[in-house]
Structure formats: structure tokens, C-alpha cells
Tab-separated table of C-alpha atoms in Angstrom:
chain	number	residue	atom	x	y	z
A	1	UNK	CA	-38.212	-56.604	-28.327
A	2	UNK	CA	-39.418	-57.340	-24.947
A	3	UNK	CA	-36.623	-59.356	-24.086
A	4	UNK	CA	-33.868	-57.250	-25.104
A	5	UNK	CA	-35.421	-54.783	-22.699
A	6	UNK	CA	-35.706	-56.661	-19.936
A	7	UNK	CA	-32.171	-57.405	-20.771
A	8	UNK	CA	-31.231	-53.762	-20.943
A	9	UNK	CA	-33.089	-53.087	-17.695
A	10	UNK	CA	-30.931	-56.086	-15.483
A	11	UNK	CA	-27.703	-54.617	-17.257
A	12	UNK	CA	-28.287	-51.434	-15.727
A	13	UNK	CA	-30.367	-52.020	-12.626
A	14	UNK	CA	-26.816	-52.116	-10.776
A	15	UNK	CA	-25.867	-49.025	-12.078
A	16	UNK	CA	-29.017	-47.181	-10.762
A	17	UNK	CA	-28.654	-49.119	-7.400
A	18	UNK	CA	-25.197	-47.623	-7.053
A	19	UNK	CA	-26.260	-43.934	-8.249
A	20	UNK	CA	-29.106	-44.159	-5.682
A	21	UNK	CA	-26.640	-44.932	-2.953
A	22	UNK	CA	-24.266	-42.286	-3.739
A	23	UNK	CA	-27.310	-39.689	-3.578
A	24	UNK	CA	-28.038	-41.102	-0.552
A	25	UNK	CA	-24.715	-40.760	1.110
A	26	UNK	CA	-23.096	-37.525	0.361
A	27	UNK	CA	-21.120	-36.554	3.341
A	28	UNK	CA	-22.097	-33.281	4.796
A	29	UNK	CA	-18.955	-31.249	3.532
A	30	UNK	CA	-21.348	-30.884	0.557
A	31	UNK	CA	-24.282	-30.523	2.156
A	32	UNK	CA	-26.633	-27.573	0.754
A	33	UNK	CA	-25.493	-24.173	2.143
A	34	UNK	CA	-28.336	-22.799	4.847
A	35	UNK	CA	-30.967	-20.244	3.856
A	36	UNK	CA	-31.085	-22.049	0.108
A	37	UNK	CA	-34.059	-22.065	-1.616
A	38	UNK	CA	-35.347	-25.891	-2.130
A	39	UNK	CA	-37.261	-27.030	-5.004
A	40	UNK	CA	-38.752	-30.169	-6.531
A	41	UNK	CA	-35.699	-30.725	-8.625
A	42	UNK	CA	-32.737	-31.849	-7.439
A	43	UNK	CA	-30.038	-29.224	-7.755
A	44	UNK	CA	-26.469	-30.107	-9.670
A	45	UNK	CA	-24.436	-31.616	-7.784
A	46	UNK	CA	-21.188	-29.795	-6.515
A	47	UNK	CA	-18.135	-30.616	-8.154
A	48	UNK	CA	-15.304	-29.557	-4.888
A	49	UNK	CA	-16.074	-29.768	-1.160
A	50	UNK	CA	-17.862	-26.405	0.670
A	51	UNK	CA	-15.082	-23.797	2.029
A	52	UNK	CA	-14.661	-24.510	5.437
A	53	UNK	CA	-16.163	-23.148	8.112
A	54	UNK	CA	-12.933	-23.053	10.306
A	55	UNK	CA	-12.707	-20.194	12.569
A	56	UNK	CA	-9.388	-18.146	11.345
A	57	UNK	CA	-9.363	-15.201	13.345
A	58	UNK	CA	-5.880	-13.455	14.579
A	59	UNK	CA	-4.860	-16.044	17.858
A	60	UNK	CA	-3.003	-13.171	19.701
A	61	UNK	CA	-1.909	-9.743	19.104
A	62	UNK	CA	1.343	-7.690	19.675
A	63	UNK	CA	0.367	-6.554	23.245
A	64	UNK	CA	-0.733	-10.196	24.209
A	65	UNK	CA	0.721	-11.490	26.935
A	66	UNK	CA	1.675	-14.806	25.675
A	67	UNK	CA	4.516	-16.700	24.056
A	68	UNK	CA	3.435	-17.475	20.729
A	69	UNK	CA	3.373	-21.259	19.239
A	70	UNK	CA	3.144	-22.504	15.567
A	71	UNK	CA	-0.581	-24.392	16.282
A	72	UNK	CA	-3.812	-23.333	14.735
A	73	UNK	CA	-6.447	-25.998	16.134
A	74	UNK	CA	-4.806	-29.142	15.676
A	75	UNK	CA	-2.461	-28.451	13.614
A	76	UNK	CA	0.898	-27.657	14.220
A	77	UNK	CA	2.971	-27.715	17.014
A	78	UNK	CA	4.731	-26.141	20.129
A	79	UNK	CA	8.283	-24.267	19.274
A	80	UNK	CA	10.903	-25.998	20.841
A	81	UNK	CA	14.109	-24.313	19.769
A	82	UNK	CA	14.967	-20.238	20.057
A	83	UNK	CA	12.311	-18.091	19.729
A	84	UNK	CA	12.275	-14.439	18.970
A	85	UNK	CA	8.233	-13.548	21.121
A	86	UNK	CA	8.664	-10.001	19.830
A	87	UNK	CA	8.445	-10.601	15.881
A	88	UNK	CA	6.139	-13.442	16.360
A	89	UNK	CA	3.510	-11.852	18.772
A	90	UNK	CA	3.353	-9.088	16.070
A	91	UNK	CA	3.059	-11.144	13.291
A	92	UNK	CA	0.391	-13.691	14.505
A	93	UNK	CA	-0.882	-14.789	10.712
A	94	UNK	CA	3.019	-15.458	9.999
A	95	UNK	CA	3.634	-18.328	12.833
A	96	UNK	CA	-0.139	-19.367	12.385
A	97	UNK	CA	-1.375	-18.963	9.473
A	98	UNK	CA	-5.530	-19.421	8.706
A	99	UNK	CA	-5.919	-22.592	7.189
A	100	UNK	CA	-7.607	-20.358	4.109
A	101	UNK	CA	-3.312	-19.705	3.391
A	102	UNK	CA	-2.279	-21.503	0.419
A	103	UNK	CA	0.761	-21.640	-1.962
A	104	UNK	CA	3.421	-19.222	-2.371
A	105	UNK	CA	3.242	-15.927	-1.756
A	106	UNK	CA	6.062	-13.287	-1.703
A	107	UNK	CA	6.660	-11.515	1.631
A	108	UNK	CA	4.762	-8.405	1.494
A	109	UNK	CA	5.890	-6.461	4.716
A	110	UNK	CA	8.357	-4.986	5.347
A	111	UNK	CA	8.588	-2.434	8.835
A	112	UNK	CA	10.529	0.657	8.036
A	113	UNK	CA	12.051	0.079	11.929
A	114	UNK	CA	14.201	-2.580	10.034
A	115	UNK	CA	15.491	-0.301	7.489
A	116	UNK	CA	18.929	1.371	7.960
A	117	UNK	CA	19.209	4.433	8.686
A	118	UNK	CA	21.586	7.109	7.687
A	119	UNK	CA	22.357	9.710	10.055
A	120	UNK	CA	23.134	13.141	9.199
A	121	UNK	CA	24.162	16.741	11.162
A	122	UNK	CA	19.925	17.845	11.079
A	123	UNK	CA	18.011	14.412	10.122
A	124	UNK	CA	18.402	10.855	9.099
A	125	UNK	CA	16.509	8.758	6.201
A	126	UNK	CA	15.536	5.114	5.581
A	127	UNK	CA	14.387	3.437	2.916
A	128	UNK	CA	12.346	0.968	1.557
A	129	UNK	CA	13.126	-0.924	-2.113
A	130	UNK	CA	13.017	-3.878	-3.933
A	131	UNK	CA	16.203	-5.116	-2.186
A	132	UNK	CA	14.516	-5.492	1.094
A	133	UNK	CA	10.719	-6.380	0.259
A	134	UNK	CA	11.407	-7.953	-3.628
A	135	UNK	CA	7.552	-7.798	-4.584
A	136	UNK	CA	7.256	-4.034	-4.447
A	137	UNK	CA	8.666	-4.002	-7.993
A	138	UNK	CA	6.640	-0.750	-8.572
A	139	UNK	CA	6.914	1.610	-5.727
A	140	UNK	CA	9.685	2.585	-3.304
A	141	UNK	CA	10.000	4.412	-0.113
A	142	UNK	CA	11.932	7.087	1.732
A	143	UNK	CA	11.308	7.896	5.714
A	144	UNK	CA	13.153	11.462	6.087
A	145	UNK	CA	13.294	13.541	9.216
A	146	UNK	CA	14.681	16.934	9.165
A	147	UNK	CA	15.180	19.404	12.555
A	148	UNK	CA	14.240	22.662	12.181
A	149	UNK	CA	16.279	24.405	9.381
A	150	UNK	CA	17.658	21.723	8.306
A	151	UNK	CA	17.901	21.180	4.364
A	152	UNK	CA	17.920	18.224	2.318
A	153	UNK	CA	19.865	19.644	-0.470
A	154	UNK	CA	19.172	21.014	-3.959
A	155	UNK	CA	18.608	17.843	-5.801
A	156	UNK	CA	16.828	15.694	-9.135
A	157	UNK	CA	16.100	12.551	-9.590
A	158	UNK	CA	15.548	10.410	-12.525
A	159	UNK	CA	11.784	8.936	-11.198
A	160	UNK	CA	8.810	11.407	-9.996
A	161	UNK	CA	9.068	12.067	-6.014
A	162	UNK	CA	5.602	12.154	-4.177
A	163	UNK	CA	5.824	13.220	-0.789
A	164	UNK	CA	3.052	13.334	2.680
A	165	UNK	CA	4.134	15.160	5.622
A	166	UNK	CA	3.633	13.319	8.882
A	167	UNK	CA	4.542	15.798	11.743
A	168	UNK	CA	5.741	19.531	11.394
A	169	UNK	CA	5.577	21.528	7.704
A	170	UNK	CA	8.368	21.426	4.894
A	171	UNK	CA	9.018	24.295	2.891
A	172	UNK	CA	9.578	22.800	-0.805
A	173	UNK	CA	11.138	24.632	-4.078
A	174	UNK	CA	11.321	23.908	-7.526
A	175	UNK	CA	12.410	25.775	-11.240
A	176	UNK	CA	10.913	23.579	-14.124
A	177	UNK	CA	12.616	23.109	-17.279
A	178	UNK	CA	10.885	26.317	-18.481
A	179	UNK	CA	12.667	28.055	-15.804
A	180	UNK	CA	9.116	28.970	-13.882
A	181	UNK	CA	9.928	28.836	-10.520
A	182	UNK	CA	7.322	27.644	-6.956
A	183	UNK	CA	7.755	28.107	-3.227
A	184	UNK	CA	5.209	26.740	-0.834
A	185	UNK	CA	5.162	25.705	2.527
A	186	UNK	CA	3.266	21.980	3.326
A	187	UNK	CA	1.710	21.355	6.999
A	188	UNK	CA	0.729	17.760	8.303
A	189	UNK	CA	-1.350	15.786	6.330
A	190	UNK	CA	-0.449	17.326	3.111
A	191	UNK	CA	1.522	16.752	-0.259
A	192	UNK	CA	3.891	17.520	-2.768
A	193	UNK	CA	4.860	15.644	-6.128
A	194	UNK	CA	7.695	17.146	-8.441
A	195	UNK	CA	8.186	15.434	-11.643
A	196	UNK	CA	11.169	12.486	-12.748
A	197	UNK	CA	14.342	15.049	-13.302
A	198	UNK	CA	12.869	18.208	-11.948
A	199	UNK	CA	15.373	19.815	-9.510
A	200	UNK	CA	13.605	20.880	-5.891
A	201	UNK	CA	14.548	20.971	-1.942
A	202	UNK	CA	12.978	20.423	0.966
A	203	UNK	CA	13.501	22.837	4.164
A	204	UNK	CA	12.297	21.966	7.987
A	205	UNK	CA	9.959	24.884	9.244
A	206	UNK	CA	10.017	25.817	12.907
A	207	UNK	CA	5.806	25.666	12.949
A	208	UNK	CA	6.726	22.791	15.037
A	209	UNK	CA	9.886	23.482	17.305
A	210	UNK	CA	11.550	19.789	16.432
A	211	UNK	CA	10.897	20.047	12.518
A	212	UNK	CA	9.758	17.917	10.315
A	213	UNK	CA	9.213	14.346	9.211
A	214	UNK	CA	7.586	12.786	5.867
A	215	UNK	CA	6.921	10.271	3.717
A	216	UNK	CA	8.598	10.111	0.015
A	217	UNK	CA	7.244	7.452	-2.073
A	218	UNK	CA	8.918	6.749	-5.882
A	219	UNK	CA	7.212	5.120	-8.706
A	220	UNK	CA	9.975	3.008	-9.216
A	221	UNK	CA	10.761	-0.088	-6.895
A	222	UNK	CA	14.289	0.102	-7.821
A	223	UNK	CA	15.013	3.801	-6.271
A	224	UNK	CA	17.186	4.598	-3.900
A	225	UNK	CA	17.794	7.569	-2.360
A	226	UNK	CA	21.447	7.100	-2.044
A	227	UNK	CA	21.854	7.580	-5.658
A	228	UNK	CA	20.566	11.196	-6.377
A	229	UNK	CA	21.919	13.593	-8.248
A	230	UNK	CA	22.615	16.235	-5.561
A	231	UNK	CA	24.020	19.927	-6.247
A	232	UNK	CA	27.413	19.660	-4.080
A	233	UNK	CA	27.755	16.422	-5.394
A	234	UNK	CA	28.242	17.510	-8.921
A	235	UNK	CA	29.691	20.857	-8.233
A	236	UNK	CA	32.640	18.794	-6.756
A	237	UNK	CA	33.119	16.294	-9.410
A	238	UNK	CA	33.183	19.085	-11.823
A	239	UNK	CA	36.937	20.868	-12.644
A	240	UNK	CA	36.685	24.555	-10.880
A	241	UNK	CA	38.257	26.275	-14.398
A	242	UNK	CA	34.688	24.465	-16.240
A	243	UNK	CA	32.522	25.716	-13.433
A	244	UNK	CA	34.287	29.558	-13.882
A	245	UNK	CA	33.673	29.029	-17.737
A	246	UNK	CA	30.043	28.045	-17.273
A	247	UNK	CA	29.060	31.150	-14.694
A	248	UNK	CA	31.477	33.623	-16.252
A	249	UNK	CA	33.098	34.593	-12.799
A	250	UNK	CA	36.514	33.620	-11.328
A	251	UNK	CA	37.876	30.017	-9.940
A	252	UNK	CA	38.175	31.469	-6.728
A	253	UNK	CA	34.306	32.283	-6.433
A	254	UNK	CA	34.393	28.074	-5.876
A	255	UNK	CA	36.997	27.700	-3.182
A	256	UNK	CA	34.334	27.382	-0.578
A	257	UNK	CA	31.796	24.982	-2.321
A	258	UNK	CA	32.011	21.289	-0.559
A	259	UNK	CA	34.112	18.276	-0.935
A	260	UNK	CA	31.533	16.099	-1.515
A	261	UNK	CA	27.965	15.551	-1.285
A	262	UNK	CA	26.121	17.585	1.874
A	263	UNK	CA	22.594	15.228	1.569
A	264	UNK	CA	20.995	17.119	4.834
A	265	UNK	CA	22.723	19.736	6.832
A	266	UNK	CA	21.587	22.602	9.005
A	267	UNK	CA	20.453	25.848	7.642
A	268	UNK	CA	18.770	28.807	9.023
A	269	UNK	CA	14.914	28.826	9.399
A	270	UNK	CA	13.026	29.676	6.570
A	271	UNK	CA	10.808	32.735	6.284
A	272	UNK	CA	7.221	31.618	6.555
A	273	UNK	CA	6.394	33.894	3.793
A	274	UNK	CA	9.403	33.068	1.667
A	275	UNK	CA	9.343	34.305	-2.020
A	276	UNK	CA	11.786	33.054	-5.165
A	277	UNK	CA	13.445	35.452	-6.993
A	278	UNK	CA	11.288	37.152	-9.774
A	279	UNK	CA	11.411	34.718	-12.861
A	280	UNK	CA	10.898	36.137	-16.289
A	281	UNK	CA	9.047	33.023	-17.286
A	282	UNK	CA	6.442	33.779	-14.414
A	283	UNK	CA	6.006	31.227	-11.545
A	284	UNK	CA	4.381	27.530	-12.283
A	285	UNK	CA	0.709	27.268	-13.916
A	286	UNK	CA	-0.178	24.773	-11.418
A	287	UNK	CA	0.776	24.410	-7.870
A	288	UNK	CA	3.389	21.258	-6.944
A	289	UNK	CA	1.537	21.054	-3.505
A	290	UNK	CA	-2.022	19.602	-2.049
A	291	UNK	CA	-4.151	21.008	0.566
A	292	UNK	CA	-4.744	17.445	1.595
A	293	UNK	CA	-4.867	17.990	5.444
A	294	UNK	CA	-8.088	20.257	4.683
A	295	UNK	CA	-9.736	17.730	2.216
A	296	UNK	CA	-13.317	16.551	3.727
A	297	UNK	CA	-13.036	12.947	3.317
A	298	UNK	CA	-16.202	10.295	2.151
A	299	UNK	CA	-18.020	8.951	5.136
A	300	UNK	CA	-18.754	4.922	4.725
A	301	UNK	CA	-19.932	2.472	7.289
A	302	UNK	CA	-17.129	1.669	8.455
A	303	UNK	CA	-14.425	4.744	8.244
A	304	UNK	CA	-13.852	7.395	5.894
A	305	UNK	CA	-11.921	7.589	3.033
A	306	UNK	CA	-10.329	11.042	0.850
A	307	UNK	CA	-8.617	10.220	-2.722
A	308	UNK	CA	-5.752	12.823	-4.119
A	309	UNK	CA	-4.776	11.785	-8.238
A	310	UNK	CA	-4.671	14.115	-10.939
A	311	UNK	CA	-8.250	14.811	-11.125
A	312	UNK	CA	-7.589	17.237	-8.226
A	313	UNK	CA	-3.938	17.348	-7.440
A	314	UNK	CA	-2.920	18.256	-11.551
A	315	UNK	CA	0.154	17.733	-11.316
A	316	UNK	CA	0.712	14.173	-9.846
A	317	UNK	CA	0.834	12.025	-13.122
A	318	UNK	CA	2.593	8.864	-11.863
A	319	UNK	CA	0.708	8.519	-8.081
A	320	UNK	CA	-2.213	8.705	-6.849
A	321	UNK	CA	-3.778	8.491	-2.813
A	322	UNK	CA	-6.451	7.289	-0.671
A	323	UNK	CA	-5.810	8.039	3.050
A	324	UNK	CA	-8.500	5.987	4.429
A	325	UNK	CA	-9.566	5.435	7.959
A	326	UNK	CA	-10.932	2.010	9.104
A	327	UNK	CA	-12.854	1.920	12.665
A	328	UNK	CA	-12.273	-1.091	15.756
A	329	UNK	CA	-14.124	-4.306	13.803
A	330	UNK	CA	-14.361	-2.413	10.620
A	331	UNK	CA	-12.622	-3.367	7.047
A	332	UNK	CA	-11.733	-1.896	3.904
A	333	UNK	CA	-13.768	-4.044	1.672
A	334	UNK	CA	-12.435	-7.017	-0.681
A	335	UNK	CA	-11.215	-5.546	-3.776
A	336	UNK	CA	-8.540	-5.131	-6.250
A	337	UNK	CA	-6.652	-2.941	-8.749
A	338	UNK	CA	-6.751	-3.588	-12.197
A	339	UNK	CA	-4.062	-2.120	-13.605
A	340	UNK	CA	-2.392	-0.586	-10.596
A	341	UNK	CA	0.345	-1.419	-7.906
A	342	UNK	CA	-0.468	-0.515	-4.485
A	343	UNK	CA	1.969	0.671	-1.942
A	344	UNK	CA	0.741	1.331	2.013
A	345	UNK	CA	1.939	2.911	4.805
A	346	UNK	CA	0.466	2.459	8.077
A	347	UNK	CA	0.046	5.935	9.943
A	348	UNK	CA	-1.996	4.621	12.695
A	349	UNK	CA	-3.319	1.257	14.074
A	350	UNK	CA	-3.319	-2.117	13.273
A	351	UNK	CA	-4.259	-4.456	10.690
A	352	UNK	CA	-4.349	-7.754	8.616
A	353	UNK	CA	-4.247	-8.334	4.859
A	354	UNK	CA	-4.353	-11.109	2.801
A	355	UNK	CA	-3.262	-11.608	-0.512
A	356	UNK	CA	-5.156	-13.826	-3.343
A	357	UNK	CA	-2.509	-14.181	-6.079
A	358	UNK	CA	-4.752	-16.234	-7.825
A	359	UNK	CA	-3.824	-20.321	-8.749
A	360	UNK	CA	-5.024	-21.028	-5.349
A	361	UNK	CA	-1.762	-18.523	-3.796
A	362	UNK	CA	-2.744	-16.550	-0.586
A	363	UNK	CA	-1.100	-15.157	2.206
A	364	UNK	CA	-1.975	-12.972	5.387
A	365	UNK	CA	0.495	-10.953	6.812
A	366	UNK	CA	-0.069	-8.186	10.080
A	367	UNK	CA	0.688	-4.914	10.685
A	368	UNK	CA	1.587	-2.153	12.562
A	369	UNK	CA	1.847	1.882	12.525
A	370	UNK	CA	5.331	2.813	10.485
A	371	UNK	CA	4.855	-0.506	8.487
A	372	UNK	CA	4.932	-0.868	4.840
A	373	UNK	CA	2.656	-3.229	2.955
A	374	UNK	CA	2.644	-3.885	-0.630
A	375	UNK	CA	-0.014	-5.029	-3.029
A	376	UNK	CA	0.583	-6.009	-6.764
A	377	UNK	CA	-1.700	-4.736	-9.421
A	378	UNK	CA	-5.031	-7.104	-9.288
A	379	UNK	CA	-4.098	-9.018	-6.255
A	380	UNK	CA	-7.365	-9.510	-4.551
A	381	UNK	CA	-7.240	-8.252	-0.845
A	382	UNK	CA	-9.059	-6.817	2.260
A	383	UNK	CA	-7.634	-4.552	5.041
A	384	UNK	CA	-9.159	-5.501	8.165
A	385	UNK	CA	-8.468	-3.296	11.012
A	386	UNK	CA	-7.181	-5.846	13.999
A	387	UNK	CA	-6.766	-3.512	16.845
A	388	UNK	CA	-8.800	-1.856	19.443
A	389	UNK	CA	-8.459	2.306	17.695
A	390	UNK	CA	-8.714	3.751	14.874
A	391	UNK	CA	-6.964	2.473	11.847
A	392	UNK	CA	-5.341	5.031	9.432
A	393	UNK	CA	-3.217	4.214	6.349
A	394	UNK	CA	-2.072	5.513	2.850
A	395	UNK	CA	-2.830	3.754	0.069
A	396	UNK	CA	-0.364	4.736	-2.337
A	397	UNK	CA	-1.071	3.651	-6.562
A	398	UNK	CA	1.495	3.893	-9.101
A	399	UNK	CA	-1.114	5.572	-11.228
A	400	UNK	CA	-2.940	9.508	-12.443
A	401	UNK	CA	-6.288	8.142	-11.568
A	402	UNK	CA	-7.160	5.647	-7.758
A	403	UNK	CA	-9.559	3.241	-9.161
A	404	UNK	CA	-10.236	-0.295	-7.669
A	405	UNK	CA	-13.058	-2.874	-8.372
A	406	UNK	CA	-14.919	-3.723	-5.646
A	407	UNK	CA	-16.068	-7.490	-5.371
A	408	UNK	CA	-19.181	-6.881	-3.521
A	409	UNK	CA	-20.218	-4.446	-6.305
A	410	UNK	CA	-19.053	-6.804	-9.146
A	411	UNK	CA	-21.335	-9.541	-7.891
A	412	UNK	CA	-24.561	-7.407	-7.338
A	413	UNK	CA	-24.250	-5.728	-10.846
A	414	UNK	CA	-23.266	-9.431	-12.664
A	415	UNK	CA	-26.892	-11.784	-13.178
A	416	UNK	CA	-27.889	-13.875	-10.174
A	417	UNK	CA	-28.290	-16.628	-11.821
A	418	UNK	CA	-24.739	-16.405	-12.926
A	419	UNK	CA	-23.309	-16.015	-9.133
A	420	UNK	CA	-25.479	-18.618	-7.888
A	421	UNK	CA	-24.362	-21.021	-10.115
A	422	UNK	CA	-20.767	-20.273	-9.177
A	423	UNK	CA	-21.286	-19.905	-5.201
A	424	UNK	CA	-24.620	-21.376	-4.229
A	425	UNK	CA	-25.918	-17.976	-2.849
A	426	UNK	CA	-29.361	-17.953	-1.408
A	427	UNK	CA	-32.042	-15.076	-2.619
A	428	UNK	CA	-31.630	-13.304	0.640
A	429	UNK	CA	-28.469	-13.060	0.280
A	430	UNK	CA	-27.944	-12.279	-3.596
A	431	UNK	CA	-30.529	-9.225	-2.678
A	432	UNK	CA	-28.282	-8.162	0.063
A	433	UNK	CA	-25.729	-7.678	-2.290
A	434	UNK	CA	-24.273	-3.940	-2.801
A	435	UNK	CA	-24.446	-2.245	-6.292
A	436	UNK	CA	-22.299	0.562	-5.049
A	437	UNK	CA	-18.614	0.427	-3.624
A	438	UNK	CA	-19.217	-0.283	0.389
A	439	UNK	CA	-15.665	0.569	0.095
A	440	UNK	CA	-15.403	0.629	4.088
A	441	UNK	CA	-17.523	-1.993	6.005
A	442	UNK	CA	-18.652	-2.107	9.230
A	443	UNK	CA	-18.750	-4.789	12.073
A	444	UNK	CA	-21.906	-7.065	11.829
């Protein structure tokens, strides 16, 4: 017995040599993070290299005066060929990306300043869809601007329209299938939402002498706004003896109605106390407008934030808002939503995001005021604010109710034993953790 474990012991003496070596040597890529408790055991061993400690900060910004390269550290390498400064010093993350980038990623910006514009007598409109930013499958946008007066017609549309005025008020109508009728008049910072198929307009006030301009969002990425169905558009394509049938009145009561579709034209201003005719059915239960401009928003750390969904705005069923603010050094936390697509607007500011689209797939991408980011539902993400004033965006949800999850909150409320083992987090910092939404962080 003896000998056959002496012999066991020379077979494996080797072995245990070569185990105490590697022990020994284990490069400092994997040594033990700082601030970790020690103990007489020996911990497990880790089975990937420590995240890197690179510094991946923005290298210039869009008022920089600079001319961009493709290098981050050593990597990379001077441009040589054409260069276009302009796009590049405003997209700094794009030309150099943090090494932390990985995979593919869809683009996921898309400036409305690049979006073609149709002109009309009284206001233009741009858009945003899936055939100019192809992730925002979800969502689309319309940029409208309307002088004072001006109309953009009687209209429908087959998705739900959700609108937030940006400068000057809009005075907005609607009947509903009922045939309850609403008037109301929305100021700067406010909303409207009409349902997929309800008929409405939208009217320029002179409260500001140039008009108005807004934001239309639709909870469909395919939209466009080129194909509504408009009220001249029909009347024309519809044979003047049908439409003296259907109103019981003579053809020639249509000789004047247009050609073709009117879209936005010039109209006379609209009384600020302007009522619809009396409707038998009564007017609407619930109001198709939001006194958002007036809402007291949530103070964080780091900014504020104010949430419109149906909890509080009834009647919006398909989208939902946070307008949230984001000081100089500030961020809106890491988070995601679950079930949600998130489309953003930048009012103010500047700003970086990255998207985790999980299997190791990340991208950052920068922005400025009047661009339009887009986030797919449970893409992981942070909005940091990159700039030197106050940040201000929308973050728009294809949903009734905004929820997100927030990852600081997930980890302090899951057992620390469990997010140690996964990340090697000291005590100190485990107990730092947050077991409700930081939702806007401050600098350190």
C-alpha cells in the first residue's frame, strides 16, 4: 500500500508543481479588483480577463476646434483621403469609437436637418421613418411648422398621432366616431394625441406672431405623412353628382372645392376662444390635450424628470412621455425598457448614448438639439449629457404606461452574494448600491 502511494504521489507531484506556478503567475489583467474584501481562502478564480480600465471619454466635441482623426490611443490612424470635419466633429463616438464598442449595431441617429423637407404656402414638414433610420421599426416622426393661420388640413390617419408643441400654440379639433366634438388651444410644452382614424386639424395661433412649430410622433415606424387621408384630397377624387347625392344639395355647391390635396395653406387666425358647433352627442368625455407645460416635474440628483401616459393624460393609449432634463456632467441612469420601444428627440443640449444589444453588440452614437435617437425595446442604455448646458429631451414609448428597469435598482434589490459572484463587487460598494430608481445621476 505504501508503495502504490508513493507512486501516486511522484505521478502527480508535476501536476501540483505546475498548478502552483500558474497561481503564482496570473498576470495582473486578473488581478483582484481594489477595495475587495480578502480572506483566508483563496477566492475562485476568474474565468475572462477584468473590463478594462481604458479611458473612453468623448475626444472632441462639435465646437472643437480640431480636424478630427480615426485614432483612439493607439489605435487607429490619421485620415488621409476627403474628409467631411463637420459630421465628424459632431459625431466624435462614430470616427472613434470607445474601445467598450463591439459588434453590430444598427445606426440609431438620425438628425431631422437631413430630412427633406416639403414646402408649402404657410409651413413645411419633415419626417423621420424607417426608410431613413431602419431600426426605429416602432415609432415615426413628423417636424411641422405652421405661420400664423395657417392650417394643416382636415385629415385621419390610419395610426394614433401624438403631438408636443415646441414654439407658439396650435389650436387642434376633432369629432369622434360618436360624433362628440373638442376644440382646444395647446401652448409650448404641451400635448395632444387623437386616436388611429379619428379625423382632426391643426391651426397656427398668433400667441406668438411667427406661429407655430411641433413635434408629431406615430406609433408606427412605417408612417408617413405623405400618405394621409386628407379632406380635399378625397373630395376631389370623388364624382361631384356622388358628393350632391351624399349632402342632398346641388353639383354646383362643389365647383369651388380644390383640385387636389391643400396639406397646409393659409387661413385666417383663429379666435382664441373658439367654440364647435353645438353637437347633440355633447362634446368629448375626456380632453384630447395635456397641460404638460404646467406639470411640476420629479427633482433627482442630477436633473428632473415629468412622465405623461394614460395614467394622467386618459386618452393617450399607444404613447407615453418623459421630458427629462439632464444637468453639465450629469446622466440619465443605465436602464432599459422591457417591453417598450423608445423614440427621442433632443430639445436642448448635447449628449451620448450607447446601445447594449446584448451578444456582446454595442454602439455609441452623439447628439445634438433637433436630433432623433432611437432605442429598441430592452436595449440597455445611458444618456449622458456631453455638453457644457442643460440637457433636455423627450423620451417618447410606444406604450399606455412609461416604465423602465433601472440597473442600479435591479442589483441592490437582487442578493449580494449573487452580484458578487457575477462582478466581484466589494461590501462598500454592494452597500452603496440604490434600491430606488436614481433615474438621473449626478457628477461624482
Amino acid at each position: 500500500m505504501a508503495r502504490i502511494n508513493n507512486k501516486l504521489a511522484h505521478q502527480l507531484l508535476p501536476a501540483l508543481f505546475l498548478a502552483s506556478y500558474l497561481v503564482g503567475s496570473v498576470p495582473s489583467t486578473y488581478a483582484r479588483p481594489a477595495g475587495t474584501p480578502t480572506t483566508s481562502s483563496a477566492g475562485p478564480s476568474p474565468t475572462v480577463p477584468y473590463a478594462s480600465d481604458d479611458p473612453n471619454y468623448p475626444l472632441w466635441s462639435a465646437d472643437s476646434n480640431t480636424i478630427p482623426q480615426a485614432q483612439r490611443g493607439t489605435e487607429g490612424a490619421t485620415i488621409l483621403g476627403p474628409q467631411n470635419v463637420w459630421i465628424d466633429l459632431q459625431n466624435p463616438d462614430t470616427l472613434a469609437p470607445p474601445s467598450t464598442d463591439h459588434g453590430q449595431v444598427m445606426h440609431a441617429k438620425w438628425p431631422f436637418s437631413m430630412s427633406h423637407n416639403r414646402l408649402q404656402t404657410g409651413g413645411w414638414a419633415r419626417q423621420q421613418n424607417v426608410d431613413n433610420m431602419p431600426i426605429a421599426k416602432g415609432l415615426a416622426g413628423v417636424n411641422m411648422r405652421l405661420e400664423a393661420g395657417a392650417i394643416r388640413e382636415l385629415h385621419w390617419h390610419n395610426t394614433a398621432e401624438w403631438a408636443y408643441v415646441l414654439k407658439g400654440s396650435t389650436q387642434v379639433t376633432t369629432v369622434t366616431a360618436e360624433g362628440q366634438n373638442y376644440v382646444a388651444t395647446v401652448p409650448t410644452g404641451s400635448l395632444w394625441y387623437f386616436p388611429p382614424g379619428q379625423p382632426h386639424s391643426l391651426q397656427a395661433t398668433d400667441d406668438d406672431p411667427e406661429g407655430t412649430e411641433f413635434l408629431l410622433v406615430f406609433d408606427d415606424g412605417k408612417f408617413s405623412d405623405d400618405s394621409t387621408f386628407l379632406l380635399t384630397d378625397w373630395l376631389a377624387h370623388v364624382p361631384k353628382e356622388v358628393l350632391a347625392k351624399n349632402f342632398h344639395t346641388s353639383q354646383a355647391a362643389f365647383d369651388r372645392i380644390p383640385s387636389e390635396q391643400l396639406y397646409i395653406f393659409p387661413g385666417p387666425i383663429p379666435a382664441d376662444n373658439q367654440q364647435p358647433p353645438t353637437s347633440p352627442q355633447g362634446t368629448t368625455p375626456l380632453p384630447y390635450t395635456f397641460d404638460f407645460a404646467n406639470m411640476k416635474p420629479t427633482q433627482y440628483a442630477g436633473g428632473t424628470v415629468k412622465i405623461a401616459d394614460s395614467r394622467n393624460f386618459n386618452v393617450a393609449k399607444t404613447i407615453a412621455v418623459a421630458e427629462v432634463t439632464v444637468e453639465p456632467g450629469s446622466m440619465r441612469e443605465l436602464h432599459w425598457h422591457p417591453r417598450q420601444d423608445e423614440w427621442t428627440y433632443f430639445i436642448e443640449g448635447r449628449a451620448r448614448i450607447t446601445l447594449f444589444a446584448s451578444s456582446a453588440n454595442a454602439r455609441t452614437f452623439d447628439y445634438q438639439a433637433g436630433d432623433v435617437a432611437y432605442v429598441p425595446a430592452s436595449f440597455g442604455h445611458y444618456i449622458e449629457n456631453t455638453g457644457n448646458s442643460t440637457l433636455r429631451l423627450l423620451e417618447i414609448l410606444k406604450t399606455d404606461i412609461f416604465t423602465d428597469i433601472s440597473l442600479n435598482q435591479w442589483l441592490a434589490l437582487t442578493p449580494p452574494e449573487l452580484v458578487k459572484a457575477h462582478l466581484q463587487l466589494s461590501d462598500e460598494t454592494i452597500a452603496h448600491l440604490s434600491k430606488t430608481k436614481p433615474v438621473v445621476v449626478a457628477p461624482q
